[in-house]
């Protein structure tokens, strides 16, 4: 049984002629799409693509699978459309809130899949820095919001009208400049080895990062540069330039626009991404999108990048 999402990825590469162009079309990053294609090749038991410097082309097996996949995907799209009519998703609107990392790396592929399944639903997206998205859901400003919490951290109160459903748990990892001594090993790094390292410190008084920053300080990391808000793209760029090391979510590290070294830590540091929704309202579009997120990312499972 082939995963329809992976079949759609293969068809997109066949049409676009390269993994990069197909990733742009689908709203993925190229590494994430490459991983989906690698999984499909393992399912098929044979190579489906030949990668070359100008893009990618289908193998003979890939041509066979794409021809079948197009028919399967067309049938699935028709089935979704017919089911939408039965579940009341032939119109209406879905208002989503998100924070920057999720808005760049998680939301686009999920919205693309939702659009294919429910093309008549009007979509809108607004930015909310957690936990503001939870407040927006409680106030009725949006139907759903992607938000996050960190561990360790003080618990954040959630309005009684809102429920949080975890969709993804990811480790926090160390990022360094390329070739840095701390990133030459793949073993987990004891935080004690951060002693004396220049640390790019992220919002030490920000509630989400306060306990994490305190733990790094206790380990002896020396604050070398302060970024007053958790702007991870800027942090990775500063790390890449050799201005210090930092601890960021794994998704951020693996998809950084600037080259960085990555090392897992022994300490139990993690970020949980959840979808906030109202507990007392029936909303078919919101329920369908939550189900799509569960299918895409598992039950609070880790996402590999």
Coordinates of C-alpha atoms in Angstrom, one line a residue:
X1 CA 0.0 0.0 0.0
X2 CA 1.6 3.3 -1.1
X3 CA 1.1 6.5 0.8
X4 CA -1.0 8.9 -1.4
X5 CA 1.1 11.9 -0.2
X6 CA 4.3 10.2 -1.4
X7 CA 2.6 9.3 -4.7
X8 CA 1.6 13.0 -5.1
X9 CA 5.2 13.9 -4.4
X10 CA 6.5 11.6 -7.2
X11 CA 4.0 13.0 -9.7
X12 CA 5.0 16.5 -8.8
X13 CA 8.7 15.7 -9.4
X14 CA 7.8 14.1 -12.7
X15 CA 5.9 17.2 -13.8
X16 CA 8.4 19.8 -12.4
X17 CA 11.6 18.0 -13.5
X18 CA 13.3 18.6 -10.2
X19 CA 12.9 18.0 -6.5
X20 CA 13.5 21.7 -5.7
X21 CA 10.7 22.9 -8.1
X22 CA 8.4 20.2 -6.9
X23 CA 9.0 21.1 -3.3
X24 CA 8.2 24.8 -4.0
X25 CA 4.9 23.7 -5.7
X26 CA 3.9 21.4 -2.8
X27 CA 5.0 23.8 0.0
X28 CA 7.7 21.4 1.3
X29 CA 11.4 22.0 1.9
X30 CA 13.6 20.1 -0.6
X31 CA 15.1 17.9 2.2
X32 CA 11.6 17.0 3.5
X33 CA 10.4 16.1 0.0
X34 CA 13.5 14.0 -0.7
X35 CA 12.8 12.0 2.4
X36 CA 9.3 11.3 1.3
X37 CA 10.6 10.1 -2.0
X38 CA 13.2 7.9 -0.4
X39 CA 10.4 6.3 1.7
X40 CA 8.4 5.7 -1.4
X41 CA 11.4 4.0 -3.1
X42 CA 11.7 1.7 -0.1
X43 CA 8.0 0.9 -0.3
X44 CA 8.4 0.1 -4.0
X45 CA 11.6 -1.8 -3.5
X46 CA 13.4 -0.1 -6.4
X47 CA 14.7 3.2 -7.6
X48 CA 12.0 5.5 -9.0
X49 CA 14.2 8.6 -9.8
X50 CA 17.6 9.3 -11.2
X51 CA 19.0 12.5 -9.6
X52 CA 21.4 14.6 -11.7
X53 CA 22.8 18.1 -11.5
X54 CA 20.0 19.7 -13.5
X55 CA 17.1 18.0 -11.7
X56 CA 15.6 14.5 -11.6
X57 CA 14.1 12.1 -14.1
X58 CA 11.9 9.0 -13.7
X59 CA 13.3 5.5 -14.0
X60 CA 11.3 2.9 -15.9
X61 CA 9.7 1.8 -12.6
X62 CA 9.0 5.4 -11.8
X63 CA 7.2 5.9 -15.1
X64 CA 5.0 2.9 -14.4
X65 CA 4.2 4.1 -10.9
X66 CA 3.5 7.7 -11.9
X67 CA 1.0 6.5 -14.6
X68 CA -0.9 4.5 -12.0
X69 CA -0.5 7.2 -9.3
X70 CA -2.2 9.8 -11.5
X71 CA -5.3 7.7 -11.8
X72 CA -5.3 6.8 -8.1
X73 CA -4.9 10.4 -7.0
X74 CA -7.7 11.5 -9.4
X75 CA -10.0 8.9 -7.8
X76 CA -9.0 10.0 -4.3
X77 CA -9.7 13.7 -5.2
X78 CA -13.1 12.8 -6.5
X79 CA -13.8 10.8 -3.4
X80 CA -12.8 13.6 -1.2
X81 CA -15.0 16.0 -3.1
X82 CA -18.0 13.7 -2.8
X83 CA -17.3 13.2 0.9
X84 CA -17.0 17.0 1.4
X85 CA -20.5 17.4 0.1
X86 CA -21.7 14.9 2.8
X87 CA -19.8 16.5 5.6
X88 CA -20.7 20.1 4.8
X89 CA -17.2 21.1 3.5
X90 CA -18.3 22.4 0.1
X91 CA -18.0 26.0 1.4
X92 CA -17.4 28.0 4.5
X93 CA -14.1 29.2 5.9
X94 CA -11.2 28.0 8.0
X95 CA -9.2 30.7 9.9
X96 CA -5.8 29.5 11.1
X97 CA -3.2 31.0 13.4
X98 CA 0.4 30.0 13.4
X99 CA 3.9 31.0 14.7
X100 CA 6.8 31.6 12.3
X101 CA 8.5 28.2 12.3
X102 CA 5.3 26.2 11.9
X103 CA 4.1 28.8 9.3
X104 CA 7.2 28.1 7.2
X105 CA 7.8 24.3 7.6
X106 CA 4.6 22.7 8.9
X107 CA 1.6 24.6 7.7
X108 CA 2.2 24.8 3.9
X109 CA 2.1 21.1 3.1
X110 CA -0.8 20.6 5.5
X111 CA -2.8 23.4 3.8
X112 CA -1.9 22.1 0.4
X113 CA -3.4 18.7 1.3
X114 CA -6.4 20.4 2.8
X115 CA -6.9 22.5 -0.3
X116 CA -6.8 19.4 -2.5
X117 CA -9.4 17.7 -0.3
X118 CA -11.7 20.7 0.3
X119 CA -11.2 23.2 -2.6
X120 CA -14.4 25.1 -1.7
X121 CA -13.3 26.1 1.8
X122 CA -11.9 29.7 2.1
X123 CA -8.6 29.7 3.9
X124 CA -6.9 32.5 5.9
X125 CA -3.7 32.5 8.0
X126 CA -2.6 34.9 10.7
X127 CA 0.6 35.1 12.7
X128 CA 0.5 34.8 16.5
X129 CA 3.6 34.5 18.7
X130 CA 2.7 31.8 21.3
X131 CA 0.7 31.8 23.5
X132 CA -1.2 34.6 21.7
X133 CA -2.7 32.0 19.2
X134 CA -4.4 30.3 22.1
X135 CA -6.0 33.6 23.2
X136 CA -7.1 34.2 19.6
X137 CA -8.9 30.8 19.5
X138 CA -10.6 31.6 22.8
X139 CA -11.7 35.0 21.5
X140 CA -13.1 33.5 18.3
X141 CA -10.6 35.4 16.1
X142 CA -9.4 32.1 14.5
X143 CA -10.7 28.5 14.4
X144 CA -7.4 26.8 15.1
X145 CA -3.9 27.9 16.0
X146 CA -0.6 26.2 16.0
X147 CA 1.2 27.0 19.2
X148 CA 4.1 25.6 21.2
X149 CA 5.4 25.0 24.7
X150 CA 8.9 24.2 25.9
X151 CA 10.3 21.7 28.4
X152 CA 11.4 22.6 31.0
X153 CA 9.2 25.5 31.5
X154 CA 6.5 26.8 33.8
X155 CA 3.0 25.6 32.6
X156 CA 1.0 28.2 30.7
X157 CA -2.6 28.6 31.7
X158 CA -5.1 27.6 29.0
X159 CA -8.6 29.1 28.8
X160 CA -11.3 26.5 29.8
X161 CA -12.9 26.9 26.4
X162 CA -9.7 25.8 24.5
X163 CA -8.1 22.4 24.1
X164 CA -4.5 21.8 23.1
X165 CA -3.9 18.7 20.9
X166 CA -0.2 17.8 20.6
X167 CA 0.9 17.1 17.0
X168 CA 4.7 17.1 17.1
X169 CA 7.4 16.8 19.8
X170 CA 10.9 17.7 18.8
X171 CA 14.2 17.8 20.7
X172 CA 16.2 21.0 21.2
X173 CA 19.7 20.5 19.7
X174 CA 23.0 22.4 19.7
X175 CA 23.9 24.3 16.6
X176 CA 27.5 25.5 15.9
X177 CA 29.4 27.0 13.1
X178 CA 30.3 24.4 10.4
X179 CA 33.4 22.3 11.4
X180 CA 33.1 23.4 15.1
X181 CA 34.8 20.8 17.5
X182 CA 31.5 20.2 19.3
X183 CA 29.7 19.2 16.1
X184 CA 32.2 16.6 14.8
X185 CA 30.5 13.8 16.8
X186 CA 26.9 12.5 16.5
X187 CA 26.8 11.3 20.1
X188 CA 24.7 13.1 22.7
X189 CA 26.6 16.0 24.2
X190 CA 26.6 16.5 28.0
X191 CA 25.6 20.0 28.8
X192 CA 28.6 20.3 31.1
X193 CA 30.7 20.4 27.9
X194 CA 29.1 23.7 27.1
X195 CA 31.1 25.3 29.9
X196 CA 33.1 28.3 28.5
X197 CA 31.3 28.2 25.1
X198 CA 30.1 31.6 23.8
X199 CA 26.3 31.3 23.8
X200 CA 23.9 33.2 21.6
X201 CA 21.3 33.6 24.3
X202 CA 17.6 33.8 23.3
X203 CA 15.2 35.9 25.4
X204 CA 16.4 34.7 28.8
X205 CA 13.4 36.5 30.4
X206 CA 10.9 35.2 27.8
X207 CA 8.6 32.7 29.6
X208 CA 9.0 30.0 26.9
X209 CA 12.8 30.0 27.1
X210 CA 13.5 31.1 30.7
X211 CA 14.2 27.6 32.2
X212 CA 16.2 26.5 29.2
X213 CA 18.4 29.6 29.3
X214 CA 18.9 29.0 33.0
X215 CA 19.9 25.4 32.5
X216 CA 22.5 26.5 29.9
X217 CA 23.8 29.2 32.2
X218 CA 24.2 26.6 35.0
X219 CA 26.2 24.4 32.6
X220 CA 28.7 27.2 32.3
X221 CA 27.9 28.5 28.8
X222 CA 29.0 32.1 28.6
X223 CA 26.4 34.6 27.2
X224 CA 28.2 36.2 24.2
X225 CA 25.3 37.7 22.3
X226 CA 21.7 38.4 23.2
X227 CA 18.8 38.0 20.8
X228 CA 15.9 39.6 22.7
X229 CA 13.2 37.5 20.9
X230 CA 13.4 33.9 19.8
X231 CA 14.1 34.7 16.1
X232 CA 15.6 31.4 15.2
X233 CA 16.6 32.3 11.5
X234 CA 18.7 35.1 12.8
X235 CA 20.2 33.0 15.6
X236 CA 21.3 30.3 13.1
X237 CA 22.8 32.9 10.8
X238 CA 24.8 34.3 13.8
X239 CA 25.9 30.8 14.7
X240 CA 26.9 30.1 11.2
X241 CA 29.1 33.2 11.2
X242 CA 31.0 31.9 14.2
X243 CA 29.6 34.3 16.8
X244 CA 28.7 31.5 19.2
X245 CA 26.7 28.4 19.7
X246 CA 23.0 28.1 20.4
X247 CA 20.3 25.6 21.4
X248 CA 17.3 25.5 19.0
X249 CA 14.5 23.1 18.0
X250 CA 15.6 20.3 15.7
X251 CA 13.3 21.4 12.9
X252 CA 15.0 24.8 12.9
X253 CA 18.5 23.3 12.9
X254 CA 17.8 20.9 10.0
X255 CA 16.2 23.5 7.8
X256 CA 18.4 26.5 8.6
X257 CA 19.1 28.7 5.6
X258 CA 22.7 29.1 6.6
X259 CA 25.1 26.1 7.1
X260 CA 25.4 25.0 10.8
X261 CA 26.7 22.0 12.6
X262 CA 24.1 20.0 14.7
X263 CA 24.7 17.9 17.8
X264 CA 22.0 16.2 20.0
X265 CA 22.2 16.9 23.7
X266 CA 21.9 14.6 26.7
X267 CA 19.6 17.0 28.5
X268 CA 15.8 16.5 28.1
X269 CA 15.1 19.7 26.3
X270 CA 12.1 19.7 23.9
X271 CA 9.4 21.7 22.2
X272 CA 5.9 20.4 21.8
X273 CA 3.9 21.9 18.9
X274 CA 0.1 21.7 19.5
X275 CA -3.1 22.7 17.7
X276 CA -5.4 24.8 19.8
X277 CA -9.1 24.5 19.2
X278 CA -12.4 25.4 20.9
X279 CA -13.8 22.5 22.9
X280 CA -17.4 23.4 22.7
X281 CA -18.1 24.0 19.0
X282 CA -18.7 21.7 16.1
X283 CA -16.7 22.9 13.2
X284 CA -16.3 20.5 10.2
X285 CA -13.5 22.4 8.5
X286 CA -11.5 22.7 11.7
X287 CA -12.1 19.1 12.6
X288 CA -11.0 18.0 9.2
X289 CA -7.8 20.0 9.4
X290 CA -7.0 18.6 12.8
X291 CA -7.4 15.1 11.5
X292 CA -5.1 15.9 8.6
X293 CA -2.4 17.1 11.1
X294 CA -2.8 13.9 13.1
X295 CA -2.3 11.9 9.9
X296 CA 0.7 14.0 8.7
X297 CA 2.6 14.1 12.0
X298 CA 1.4 11.2 14.0
X299 CA 0.3 11.3 17.6
X300 CA 2.9 13.8 19.0
X301 CA 5.5 11.9 17.1
X302 CA 8.9 13.2 16.0
X303 CA 9.3 14.6 12.5
X304 CA 12.5 13.7 10.8
X305 CA 14.1 16.3 8.7

